[in-house]
Amino acid sequence: MKNVTVKVDNLSFGYNSEKVLKNINVEAKSGEITGVIGPNAAGKSTLLKCIAGMLEPDKGNVFVNGNNVQKMQNKKISKIVSYLPQDQASNVVLPVLEAVLLGKVHSLCWKVTEKDLEEAWNILEKLGIDYLAERGLNELSGGQNQMVNIAQSLIGMPDVFLLDEPTSSLDLRHQIGVMDLIKNITQDEGISTLISSHNLEQVVRYADKLIVLNSGCVYASGDVESILTTDMMKSVYGVESEIELTKNGVPKVTLLSSTER
Amino acid sequence: MGYNMAEYSEETGPGIKDIYSKINNRKKLLVSILGLLCVAIFLLDIAIGSSWLSIKEIVFAMLQEGNRINKIIVWEVRLPMSLAALLVGASLGIAGAEMQTILDNPLASPYTLGVAAGAGFGAALAIVVGVEALPIWKGTLVSLSAFLFALVASLMIYYIAKLKNASKEMMILAGIAILFLFESMLSLLQYFATEDALQEIVFWLMGSLQRSTWMDLGILFFILVPASLWLTSKRWELTSLRLGDERAKGIGIDVEGLRLRTLIVVSLLTAVAVSFTGTIGFIGLVGPHIARMLVGESQRFFLTASALAGAILLLGASIGSKLVIPGVIFPIGILTSLIGIPFFIGLILTQRGGYWG
């Protein structure tokens, strides 16, 4: 079981002169799923990319297990942090098995070993897409492609797992399947998982903590119950809503109307 | 899901290994067939000409035995041309494959980014300036100048792209701009050139395998081998580039660095090939597509298959160029496109999936 810490320390980032993230201070823990929510252009994807070391912040730092991500090489980062971008369809003529193996590109030797293959098979089975192993990515549907992407991100068993809208292209059954799997792996392996999503219902159901971003600032962060309030919904999303606890203890948001005309 | 789980569920180890071997074996077979086809067509290319030789005669001559005339034909005429077709075809096939990979674009070829235009300008410059001055060294000078300007073109693209984060869009824009720059400078040279020089420029641009000397072939070989080895060592990283920049970065690939380094290697390959034989178009576009249709885009097979497909295409064109008008070698650059394009369009129309919809 890993013991992972993610600490975003006073982070600011801008594309050209426009500030996208302003003085962000958040943390994420081992074995927990942290939901990153907020309206369009709140900076959710940018925050994940900064944590993945893919964007150079203007100010501030990201620490994973106490190591400054900005000072690490891509190769090293990729061994501890896995980033799954918002999905795009792929037309690559490449067998699924090889696409999954690419997830551990930096540990592949000249010849693909039995261990590599077993790891790939293992994750394909866990995701229930082992039957796709021989097919080409170009033959898959959008949802199947995303399942392969998830397998690719998980094969290296990262410490930190960053997912940008991971289930938006999946059908309901696979949404639940994938989220259950991510929840289990997160807890069993002690991974720290951050998921950005517009799907509030889903985030609330699976996340342990929430980070609410609004116009590049942290509006609030903490436990789901304390964060998810009608006030937050109103001031961040601009909607009137009702929030109630369902039978199994999961908050349910019902949208009433938009406050903006 | 239309899948028999029992087949693999007993033991996972052998199951996945079987699948992996199955994926590999089909492709290994296809690459081997391409290899054999390449050897066969290579021998055929040596055999065909104004006097036809049998395979036995070729082998004897290669071993420095038998008929003296055959030895001269093989060693001084046929072999250099056929080897040039083989090496240039393979170089252009590889260069095209990697250009399409790093630019993530099926339209890309070794000539997309103006490297060949640079070579064309360089050759023309040497022809215009040097024709009278140094008649003996002319061939070498033209090649050298073509090579230098091909390098100048690729360095320009490299530095412009580097300033702009080496995105593929930036590389294409910079490359096309450089292409037009060198083409207009070439037109300028042609405008001022004498009639003799003009004719020579036009002939150079058409491309020809007859120009290459044993020395040229040696240089080509010693660029091709390390370039292929380096690209092979990067085969997984290069494969991941086709997943898109974000995805590749997500799994820890230094996308910009890899793209720039590959651009240098591809430019070198192209520059050498083009400077010795002129701009033989089309091979670098079609070779990789044929390879992709056969073995897919895993660079473990794609690279070799592209090289072989390129070599086969150019050797085939070389044979064609000797047969069009008996006793005359037709300019090969014209022929590759004339025969290759209908063939290529036919291939595209029969394919499904991938780039070909």
Coordinates of N, CA and C in Angstrom, one line a residue, chain A residues 139-253:
Chain A
E139 N -10.4 0.5 -35.0 CA -11.6 -0.3 -35.2 C -12.6 -0.1 -34.0
L140 N -12.1 0.7 -33.0 CA -12.9 0.7 -31.7 C -13.9 1.9 -31.7
S141 N -14.9 1.8 -30.9 CA -15.8 2.9 -30.7 C -15.2 3.9 -29.8
G142 N -15.7 5.1 -29.7 CA -15.2 6.1 -28.8 C -15.1 5.6 -27.4
G143 N -16.1 5.0 -26.9 CA -16.1 4.5 -25.5 C -15.0 3.4 -25.3
Q144 N -14.9 2.5 -26.3 CA -13.9 1.4 -26.1 C -12.5 2.0 -26.1
N145 N -12.3 3.0 -27.0 CA -11.1 3.7 -27.0 C -10.7 4.3 -25.7
Q146 N -11.7 4.9 -25.0 CA -11.4 5.5 -23.7 C -11.1 4.4 -22.7
M147 N -11.7 3.2 -22.8 CA -11.4 2.1 -21.9 C -9.9 1.7 -22.1
V148 N -9.5 1.7 -23.3 CA -8.1 1.4 -23.6 C -7.2 2.5 -23.0
N149 N -7.6 3.7 -23.2 CA -6.8 4.8 -22.6 C -6.7 4.6 -21.1
I150 N -7.8 4.3 -20.4 CA -7.7 4.1 -19.0 C -6.8 2.9 -18.6
A151 N -6.9 1.8 -19.4 CA -5.9 0.7 -19.2 C -4.5 1.2 -19.3
Q152 N -4.3 2.0 -20.3 CA -2.9 2.5 -20.6 C -2.4 3.3 -19.4
S153 N -3.3 4.1 -18.9 CA -2.9 5.0 -17.7 C -2.6 4.2 -16.5
L154 N -3.3 3.0 -16.4 CA -3.2 2.3 -15.1 C -2.1 1.2 -15.1
I155 N -1.6 0.8 -16.3 CA -0.7 -0.3 -16.3 C 0.5 -0.1 -15.5
G156 N 1.0 1.1 -15.5 CA 2.2 1.4 -14.7 C 2.0 1.6 -13.2
M157 N 0.7 1.4 -12.8 CA 0.3 1.6 -11.4 C 0.9 2.8 -10.8
P158 N 0.4 4.0 -11.1 CA 1.0 5.3 -10.7 C 0.7 5.5 -9.2
D159 N 1.4 6.5 -8.6 CA 1.1 7.0 -7.3 C -0.1 7.9 -7.3
V160 N 0.0 8.8 -8.4 CA -1.0 9.8 -8.5 C -1.7 9.6 -9.9
F161 N -3.0 9.5 -9.9 CA -3.8 9.2 -11.1 C -4.7 10.4 -11.4
L162 N -4.4 11.1 -12.5 CA -5.2 12.3 -12.8 C -6.1 12.0 -14.0
L163 N -7.4 12.3 -13.8 CA -8.3 11.9 -14.9 C -9.1 13.2 -15.3
D164 N -9.1 13.5 -16.6 CA -9.9 14.6 -17.0 C -11.1 14.1 -17.7
E165 N -12.3 14.3 -17.1 CA -13.5 13.9 -17.7 C -13.4 12.4 -18.2
P166 N -13.1 11.5 -17.3 CA -12.8 10.2 -17.8 C -14.0 9.4 -18.4
T167 N -15.2 9.7 -17.9 CA -16.3 8.8 -18.4 C -17.3 9.5 -19.3
S168 N -16.9 10.7 -19.8 CA -17.9 11.4 -20.6 C -18.3 10.7 -21.9
S169 N -17.5 9.7 -22.4 CA -17.8 9.0 -23.6 C -18.3 7.6 -23.4
L170 N -18.5 7.3 -22.1 CA -18.9 5.9 -21.8 C -20.4 5.8 -21.6
D171 N -20.9 4.6 -21.9 CA -22.3 4.3 -21.6 C -22.4 4.1 -20.0
L172 N -23.7 4.0 -19.6 CA -23.9 4.0 -18.1 C -23.2 2.9 -17.4
R173 N -23.4 1.7 -18.0 CA -22.8 0.5 -17.4 C -21.3 0.7 -17.3
H174 N -20.6 1.1 -18.3 CA -19.2 1.3 -18.3 C -18.8 2.5 -17.3
Q175 N -19.6 3.5 -17.3 CA -19.3 4.6 -16.3 C -19.2 4.0 -14.9
I176 N -20.2 3.2 -14.5 CA -20.1 2.7 -13.2 C -19.0 1.7 -13.0
G177 N -18.8 0.9 -14.1 CA -17.7 -0.1 -14.0 C -16.4 0.5 -13.8
V178 N -16.1 1.5 -14.6 CA -14.8 2.2 -14.6 C -14.6 2.9 -13.3
M179 N -15.7 3.6 -12.8 CA -15.6 4.4 -11.6 C -15.4 3.4 -10.4
D180 N -16.1 2.3 -10.4 CA -15.9 1.3 -9.3 C -14.5 0.8 -9.3
L181 N -14.0 0.5 -10.5 CA -12.6 0.0 -10.6 C -11.6 1.1 -10.0
I182 N -11.8 2.3 -10.5 CA -10.9 3.4 -10.0 C -11.0 3.5 -8.5
K183 N -12.2 3.5 -8.0 CA -12.3 3.6 -6.5 C -11.6 2.4 -5.8
N184 N -11.8 1.2 -6.3 CA -11.1 0.1 -5.7 C -9.6 0.2 -5.8
I185 N -9.1 0.5 -7.0 CA -7.6 0.6 -7.1 C -7.1 1.7 -6.2
T186 N -7.8 2.8 -6.2 CA -7.4 3.9 -5.4 C -7.2 3.5 -3.9
Q187 N -8.2 2.8 -3.4 CA -8.2 2.4 -2.0 C -7.2 1.2 -1.8
D188 N -7.2 0.2 -2.7 CA -6.4 -0.9 -2.4 C -4.9 -0.6 -2.5
E189 N -4.6 0.2 -3.5 CA -3.1 0.5 -3.8 C -2.7 1.7 -3.0
G190 N -3.6 2.5 -2.5 CA -3.2 3.7 -1.8 C -2.8 4.9 -2.8
I191 N -3.4 4.8 -4.0 CA -3.2 5.8 -5.0 C -3.9 7.1 -4.6
S192 N -3.4 8.2 -5.0 CA -4.2 9.5 -4.8 C -4.7 9.8 -6.2
T193 N -6.1 9.8 -6.3 CA -6.7 10.0 -7.6 C -7.4 11.4 -7.6
L194 N -7.2 12.1 -8.7 CA -7.9 13.4 -8.9 C -8.7 13.3 -10.2
I195 N -10.0 13.6 -10.1 CA -10.9 13.5 -11.2 C -11.6 14.8 -11.5
S196 N -11.4 15.4 -12.7 CA -12.2 16.6 -13.0 C -13.4 16.1 -13.8
S197 N -14.5 16.7 -13.4 CA -15.8 16.3 -14.1 C -16.9 17.3 -14.0
H198 N -17.7 17.3 -15.0 CA -19.0 18.0 -15.0 C -20.1 17.2 -14.4
N199 N -19.9 15.9 -14.3 CA -20.9 15.0 -13.9 C -21.0 15.0 -12.4
L200 N -21.7 16.0 -11.8 CA -21.7 16.1 -10.3 C -22.2 14.9 -9.6
E201 N -23.2 14.3 -10.2 CA -23.8 13.1 -9.5 C -22.8 12.1 -9.3
Q202 N -22.0 11.8 -10.4 CA -21.0 10.8 -10.3 C -19.8 11.2 -9.3
V203 N -19.4 12.4 -9.5 CA -18.3 12.9 -8.6 C -18.6 12.7 -7.1
V204 N -19.8 13.2 -6.8 CA -20.3 13.1 -5.5 C -20.4 11.7 -4.9
R205 N -20.8 10.8 -5.8 CA -20.9 9.4 -5.4 C -19.6 8.8 -5.1
Y206 N -18.6 9.1 -5.9 CA -17.3 8.4 -5.7 C -16.2 9.2 -5.0
A207 N -16.3 10.5 -4.9 CA -15.2 11.3 -4.4 C -15.3 11.3 -2.8
D208 N -14.0 11.3 -2.2 CA -13.9 11.5 -0.8 C -13.9 12.9 -0.5
K209 N -13.2 13.7 -1.3 CA -13.0 15.1 -1.1 C -13.4 15.9 -2.4
L210 N -13.7 17.1 -2.2 CA -14.0 17.9 -3.4 C -13.1 19.2 -3.4
I211 N -12.7 19.6 -4.6 CA -12.1 20.9 -4.8 C -13.0 21.7 -5.8
V212 N -13.5 22.8 -5.3 CA -14.4 23.6 -6.2 C -13.5 24.7 -6.8
L213 N -13.4 24.8 -8.1 CA -12.7 25.9 -8.7 C -13.7 26.8 -9.4
N214 N -13.4 28.1 -9.3 CA -14.2 29.1 -9.9 C -13.4 30.2 -10.4
S215 N -13.4 30.5 -11.7 CA -12.5 31.5 -12.3 C -11.1 31.4 -11.9
G216 N -10.5 30.3 -11.8 CA -9.1 30.1 -11.5 C -8.7 30.2 -10.0
C217 N -9.8 30.3 -9.1 CA -9.5 30.3 -7.7 C -10.2 29.1 -7.0
V218 N -9.6 28.7 -5.9 CA -10.3 27.7 -5.1 C -11.4 28.3 -4.4
Y219 N -12.7 27.9 -4.7 CA -13.8 28.5 -4.0 C -13.9 27.8 -2.7
A220 N -13.7 26.5 -2.7 CA -13.8 25.7 -1.4 C -13.1 24.4 -1.6
S221 N -12.7 23.8 -0.6 CA -12.2 22.4 -0.7 C -12.4 21.7 0.6
G222 N -12.6 20.4 0.6 CA -12.8 19.6 1.8 C -13.8 18.4 1.6
D223 N -14.4 18.0 2.7 CA -15.3 16.8 2.5 C -16.5 17.1 1.6
V224 N -17.0 16.1 1.0 CA -18.1 16.3 0.0 C -19.3 17.0 0.7
E225 N -19.7 16.5 1.9 CA -20.9 17.0 2.5 C -20.8 18.5 2.9
S226 N -19.6 18.9 3.3 CA -19.5 20.3 3.7 C -19.4 21.2 2.5
I227 N -18.9 20.7 1.4 CA -18.7 21.5 0.2 C -20.0 21.7 -0.6
L228 N -20.7 20.6 -0.7 CA -21.8 20.5 -1.6 C -23.0 21.2 -1.0
T229 N -23.2 22.5 -1.2 CA -24.3 23.2 -0.6 C -25.1 23.9 -1.7
T230 N -26.3 24.3 -1.4 CA -27.1 25.1 -2.3 C -26.4 26.5 -2.6
D231 N -25.8 27.0 -1.6 CA -25.0 28.3 -1.8 C -23.9 28.1 -2.8
M232 N -23.2 27.0 -2.6 CA -22.1 26.8 -3.6 C -22.6 26.7 -5.0
M233 N -23.7 25.9 -5.1 CA -24.3 25.7 -6.5 C -24.7 27.0 -7.1
K234 N -25.2 27.9 -6.2 CA -25.7 29.2 -6.7 C -24.5 30.1 -7.1
S235 N -23.5 30.2 -6.2 CA -22.5 31.2 -6.6 C -21.5 30.7 -7.6
V236 N -21.3 29.4 -7.6 CA -20.3 28.8 -8.6 C -20.9 28.5 -9.9
Y237 N -22.0 27.8 -9.9 CA -22.6 27.3 -11.1 C -23.7 28.3 -11.6
G238 N -24.2 29.1 -10.7 CA -25.3 30.0 -11.1 C -26.6 29.3 -11.2
V239 N -26.9 28.3 -10.4 CA -28.1 27.6 -10.5 C -28.8 27.4 -9.1
E240 N -30.1 27.5 -9.1 CA -30.8 27.2 -7.9 C -30.9 25.6 -7.8
S241 N -30.8 25.1 -6.6 CA -30.9 23.6 -6.5 C -31.3 23.2 -5.1
E242 N -31.7 21.9 -5.1 CA -32.0 21.3 -3.8 C -31.0 20.1 -3.6
I243 N -30.5 20.0 -2.4 CA -29.6 18.9 -2.1 C -30.2 18.0 -1.0
E244 N -30.3 16.8 -1.3 CA -30.8 15.9 -0.2 C -30.0 14.6 -0.1
L245 N -30.0 14.0 1.0 CA -29.3 12.7 1.1 C -30.2 11.6 0.7
T246 N -29.6 10.7 -0.2 CA -30.4 9.5 -0.6 C -30.3 8.4 0.5
K247 N -31.0 7.3 0.3 CA -31.0 6.2 1.2 C -29.6 5.7 1.6
N248 N -28.8 5.6 0.5 CA -27.4 5.1 0.8 C -26.4 6.2 1.2
G249 N -26.9 7.3 1.6 CA -26.0 8.3 2.2 C -25.3 9.2 1.2
V250 N -25.7 9.1 -0.1 CA -25.0 9.9 -1.1 C -25.9 11.1 -1.4
P251 N -25.3 12.3 -1.4 CA -26.1 13.5 -1.6 C -26.6 13.5 -3.1
K252 N -27.8 14.0 -3.2 CA -28.3 14.1 -4.6 C -28.7 15.5 -4.9
V253 N -28.2 16.0 -6.0 CA -28.5 17.4 -6.4 C -29.6 17.5 -7.4

